[in-house]
Short mmCIF file of C-alpha atoms in Angstrom, two decimals:
data_model
loop_
_atom_site.label_atom_id
_atom_site.label_comp_id
_atom_site.label_asym_id
_atom_site.label_seq_id
_atom_site.Cartn_x
_atom_site.Cartn_y
_atom_site.Cartn_z
CA MET A 1 96.97 89.53 112.58
CA THR A 2 94.89 90.09 109.30
CA ASP A 3 92.25 92.08 111.10
CA ASP A 4 94.80 94.49 111.80
CA LEU A 5 96.60 94.43 108.78
CA ARG A 6 94.77 97.77 107.48
CA PRO A 7 96.02 100.66 105.51
CA GLY A 8 98.80 102.61 107.35
CA ALA A 9 99.73 99.56 109.77
CA ILE A 10 103.41 99.38 110.10
CA ILE A 11 104.97 96.14 110.12
CA GLN A 12 108.40 94.02 109.83
CA TYR A 13 108.95 92.32 106.27
CA PRO A 14 111.65 91.26 104.35
CA TYR A 15 110.86 93.76 101.30
CA LEU A 16 112.28 92.35 98.26
CA TRP A 17 113.21 95.47 96.06
CA LYS A 18 112.45 95.55 92.07
CA TRP A 19 116.61 95.78 91.73
CA GLN A 20 117.11 92.43 93.73
CA GLN A 21 114.45 90.77 91.83
CA GLU A 22 115.82 91.92 88.52
CA HIS A 23 118.93 90.15 89.64
CA GLY A 24 117.13 86.80 90.34
CA GLU A 25 116.54 87.05 94.25
CA THR A 26 113.43 86.11 95.43
CA GLU A 27 113.39 87.01 98.90
CA GLY A 28 114.29 90.14 100.86
CA ARG A 29 117.74 90.60 102.58
CA LYS A 30 116.44 91.53 105.51
CA ASP A 31 113.57 92.87 107.45
CA ARG A 32 112.65 96.18 107.41
CA PRO A 33 109.49 98.35 108.40
CA VAL A 34 107.00 98.53 105.81
CA CYS A 35 103.56 100.44 105.38
CA VAL A 36 100.42 98.40 104.32
CA ILE A 37 98.93 100.61 102.02
CA LEU A 38 96.17 98.19 100.48
CA ALA A 39 94.58 95.33 102.38
CA VAL A 40 91.50 94.13 100.22
CA ARG A 41 89.75 90.74 101.12
CA GLY A 42 89.55 88.64 97.87
CA SER A 43 86.14 86.85 96.68
CA ASP A 44 88.30 84.13 97.98
CA GLY A 45 88.25 85.00 101.59
CA LEU A 46 92.03 86.06 101.58
CA THR A 47 93.62 89.28 102.47
CA HIS A 48 95.76 90.58 99.76
CA LEU A 49 98.20 93.27 100.79
CA ALA A 50 100.30 95.77 99.03
CA LEU A 51 103.29 96.72 101.08
CA LEU A 52 105.53 99.76 100.58
CA ALA A 53 109.10 99.97 101.93
CA ILE A 54 110.40 102.32 104.73
CA SER A 55 114.01 103.25 104.61
CA SER A 56 116.36 105.39 106.50
CA ARG A 57 118.40 105.90 103.28
CA GLN A 58 117.68 109.13 101.24
CA PRO A 59 116.50 107.23 97.69
CA GLY A 60 118.27 107.53 94.30
CA SER A 61 117.45 108.96 91.59
CA GLU A 62 115.66 105.99 90.15
CA GLN A 63 113.15 105.77 92.71
CA VAL A 64 110.45 108.01 93.87
CA ALA A 65 109.53 108.49 97.59
CA ILE A 66 108.00 110.55 99.98
CA GLU A 67 109.65 111.83 103.13
CA VAL A 68 107.66 110.63 106.23
CA PRO A 69 107.18 114.05 108.88
CA GLU A 70 108.41 113.47 112.18
CA ILE A 71 105.15 113.41 113.98
CA GLU A 72 104.10 110.33 111.64
CA CYS A 73 107.30 108.39 112.01
CA ARG A 74 106.11 108.39 115.84
CA ARG A 75 102.89 107.26 115.25
CA GLY A 76 104.37 104.44 112.90
CA GLY A 77 106.34 103.31 115.93
CA LEU A 78 109.93 104.79 113.64
CA SER A 79 111.18 107.20 116.35
CA ASP A 80 114.45 105.95 116.30
CA LEU A 81 115.31 106.59 112.77
CA LYS A 82 116.15 110.26 112.34
CA ARG A 83 115.05 110.38 108.65
CA ALA A 84 112.73 108.10 106.69
CA TRP A 85 111.17 107.84 103.21
CA ILE A 86 108.43 105.69 101.93
CA SER A 87 109.14 104.29 98.32
CA VAL A 88 105.81 104.81 96.04
CA SER A 89 107.52 103.51 92.71
CA GLU A 90 107.29 100.26 93.70
CA TYR A 91 105.36 97.32 96.17
CA ASN A 92 105.72 94.16 97.07
CA TYR A 93 102.39 92.07 97.18
CA ASP A 94 101.31 89.40 99.21
CA ILE A 95 98.64 87.27 100.52
CA ALA A 96 98.29 87.44 104.71
CA GLU A 97 96.95 84.08 105.23
CA ARG A 98 99.67 82.17 103.08
CA SER A 99 102.82 84.41 103.43
CA PHE A 100 106.04 82.93 104.42
CA TYR A 101 106.87 86.09 105.66
CA LEU A 102 103.62 87.03 108.15
CA ASP A 103 103.17 85.72 111.59
CA ALA A 104 100.11 86.42 113.72
CA GLY A 105 102.41 86.90 116.58
CA ASP A 106 104.38 89.39 115.13
CA PRO A 107 104.32 93.05 116.49
CA PHE A 108 102.99 95.68 115.10
CA LEU A 109 105.17 98.96 114.92
CA GLY A 110 102.47 101.42 114.96
CA ARG A 111 100.07 102.90 112.31
CA PHE A 112 100.58 106.13 110.04
CA SER A 113 97.24 108.84 109.88
CA ARG A 114 94.79 108.60 107.86
CA SER A 115 95.54 111.75 106.13
CA PHE A 116 99.22 110.77 105.77
CA VAL A 117 97.71 107.05 104.20
CA GLY A 118 95.81 109.49 102.16
CA GLN A 119 98.71 111.07 100.50
CA LEU A 120 100.74 107.76 100.08
CA ALA A 121 97.67 106.21 98.57
CA ALA A 122 97.47 109.14 96.20
CA ALA A 123 101.13 108.98 94.89
CA VAL A 124 100.94 105.08 94.58
CA SER A 125 97.49 104.89 92.89
CA PRO A 126 99.09 105.37 89.51
CA LEU A 127 100.94 102.02 89.92
CA PHE A 128 97.92 100.07 90.48
CA GLN A 129 96.13 101.30 87.53
CA ALA A 130 98.73 101.05 85.45
CA GLY A 131 99.43 97.12 86.85
CA GLN A 132 103.33 98.01 87.41
CA ALA A 133 105.95 97.94 89.89
CA ARG A 134 103.97 94.86 91.64
CA ILE A 135 106.76 92.30 93.00
CA ASP A 136 105.13 89.23 93.72
CA CYS A 137 106.14 87.83 96.99
CA THR A 138 103.46 84.55 97.14
CA ASP A 139 105.57 82.15 95.44
#
């Protein structure tokens, strides 16, 4: 599975929201589609991932999100959603090979286009540069 975990891949993952973490929760409450926005092979030989949540609910005022165009929903295997948004104000960090939540047998839902992934990466880049909004799911 780790070879296929490239930016734009859409997988199921128990995303942990920042507000859940702030209330002491350590695991996401349910599997939801997420977009792999960053997948880096570290010097340790492991695949470090940044995952963005995809939701069918319009985000609240406390979140920054990008609406997923209909064509990208189809590419991403999200056709069953009438509308979808990707949160770009927080992200989950995990290590593919050590994850309790990723399994080699898990199916991919689809993959977003390079241009849409570029738009998402530009939106989330300030978070990475500032070292903010990372929710560590490796424990």
